[in-house]
Coordinates of C-alpha atoms in Angstrom, one line a residue:
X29 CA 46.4 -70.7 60.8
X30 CA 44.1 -73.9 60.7
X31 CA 40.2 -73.4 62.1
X32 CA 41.4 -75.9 64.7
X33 CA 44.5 -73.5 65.7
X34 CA 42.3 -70.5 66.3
X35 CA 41.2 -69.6 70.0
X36 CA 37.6 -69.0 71.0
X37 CA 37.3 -66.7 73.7
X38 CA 35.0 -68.2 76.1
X39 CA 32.9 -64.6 77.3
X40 CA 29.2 -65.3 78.0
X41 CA 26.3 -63.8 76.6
X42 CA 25.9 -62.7 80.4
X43 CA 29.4 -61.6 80.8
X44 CA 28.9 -59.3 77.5
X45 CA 25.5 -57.4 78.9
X46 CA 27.0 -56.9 82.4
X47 CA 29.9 -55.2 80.9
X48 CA 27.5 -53.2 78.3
X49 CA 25.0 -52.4 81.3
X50 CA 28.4 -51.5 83.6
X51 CA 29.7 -49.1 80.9
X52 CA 26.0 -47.2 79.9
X53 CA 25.3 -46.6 83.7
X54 CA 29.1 -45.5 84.1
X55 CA 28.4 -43.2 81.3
X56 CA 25.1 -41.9 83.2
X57 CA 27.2 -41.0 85.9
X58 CA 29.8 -39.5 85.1
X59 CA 28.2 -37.0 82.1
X60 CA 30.4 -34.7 79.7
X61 CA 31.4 -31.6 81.0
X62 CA 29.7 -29.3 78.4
X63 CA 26.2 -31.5 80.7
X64 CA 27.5 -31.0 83.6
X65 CA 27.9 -26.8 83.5
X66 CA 24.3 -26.5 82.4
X67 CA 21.6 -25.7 85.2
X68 CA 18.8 -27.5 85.4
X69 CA 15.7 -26.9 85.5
X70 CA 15.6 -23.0 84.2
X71 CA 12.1 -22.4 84.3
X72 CA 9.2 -23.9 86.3
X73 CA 8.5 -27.3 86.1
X74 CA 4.7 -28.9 86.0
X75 CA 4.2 -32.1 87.1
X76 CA 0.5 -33.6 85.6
X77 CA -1.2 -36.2 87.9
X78 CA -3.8 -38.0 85.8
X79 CA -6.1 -38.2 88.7
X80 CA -8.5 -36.0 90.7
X81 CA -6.9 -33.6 93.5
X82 CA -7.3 -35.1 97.1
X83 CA -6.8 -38.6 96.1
X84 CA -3.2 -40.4 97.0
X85 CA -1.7 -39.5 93.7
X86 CA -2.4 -36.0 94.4
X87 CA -0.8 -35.7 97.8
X88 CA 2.4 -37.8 96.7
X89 CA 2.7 -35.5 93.5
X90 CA 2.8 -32.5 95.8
X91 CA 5.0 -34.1 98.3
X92 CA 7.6 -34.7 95.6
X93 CA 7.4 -31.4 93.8
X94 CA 7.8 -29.5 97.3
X95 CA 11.0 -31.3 97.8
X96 CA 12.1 -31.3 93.6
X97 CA 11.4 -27.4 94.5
X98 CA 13.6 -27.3 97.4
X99 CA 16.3 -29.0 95.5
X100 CA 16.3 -27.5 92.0
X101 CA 15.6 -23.9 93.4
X102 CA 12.3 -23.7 90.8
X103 CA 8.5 -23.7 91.4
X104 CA 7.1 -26.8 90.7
X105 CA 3.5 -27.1 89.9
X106 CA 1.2 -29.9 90.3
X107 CA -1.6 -30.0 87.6
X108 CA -4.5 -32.4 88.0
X109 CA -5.9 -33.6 84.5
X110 CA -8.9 -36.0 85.4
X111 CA -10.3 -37.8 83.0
X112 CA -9.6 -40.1 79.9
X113 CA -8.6 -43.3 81.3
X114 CA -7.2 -42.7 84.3
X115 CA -9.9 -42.2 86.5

């Protein structure tokens, strides 16, 4: 065949990271079996808020490890590490 008798498919740049972007969050989803049997977490899980206790951090850090601990069946512990650049 001639360069001039060859077909160009006409995909899009766009097209081509939709369909990358739909295929790694289809992948996300739906994880390999072998992923899927293990339990998660299997031993307690600390979250560190970078921030004094009291502040609005604090309260939403503990908000959201009461319910992770509801869900996951596993303390979670909120640990307040003030200092550095955070506060």
């Amino acid at each position: 065949m001639r360069p001039s008798q060859v077909k160009h498919s006409s995909i899009s740049l766009r097209a081509l990271l939709a369909t990358g972007l739909a295929a790694a969050a289809l992948g996300a989803v739906f994880p390999a079996g072998a992923q899927a049997q293990a339990t998660f977490p299997t031993k307690v899980v600390t979250i560190v808020v970078p921030y004094t206790p009291g502040g609005a951090s604090d309260v939403q850090a503990r908000i959201v490890g009461q319910k992770l601990s509801q869900l996951w069946g596993q303390p979670v512990v909120i640990e307040n590490k003030a200092g550095a650049s955070a506060s």
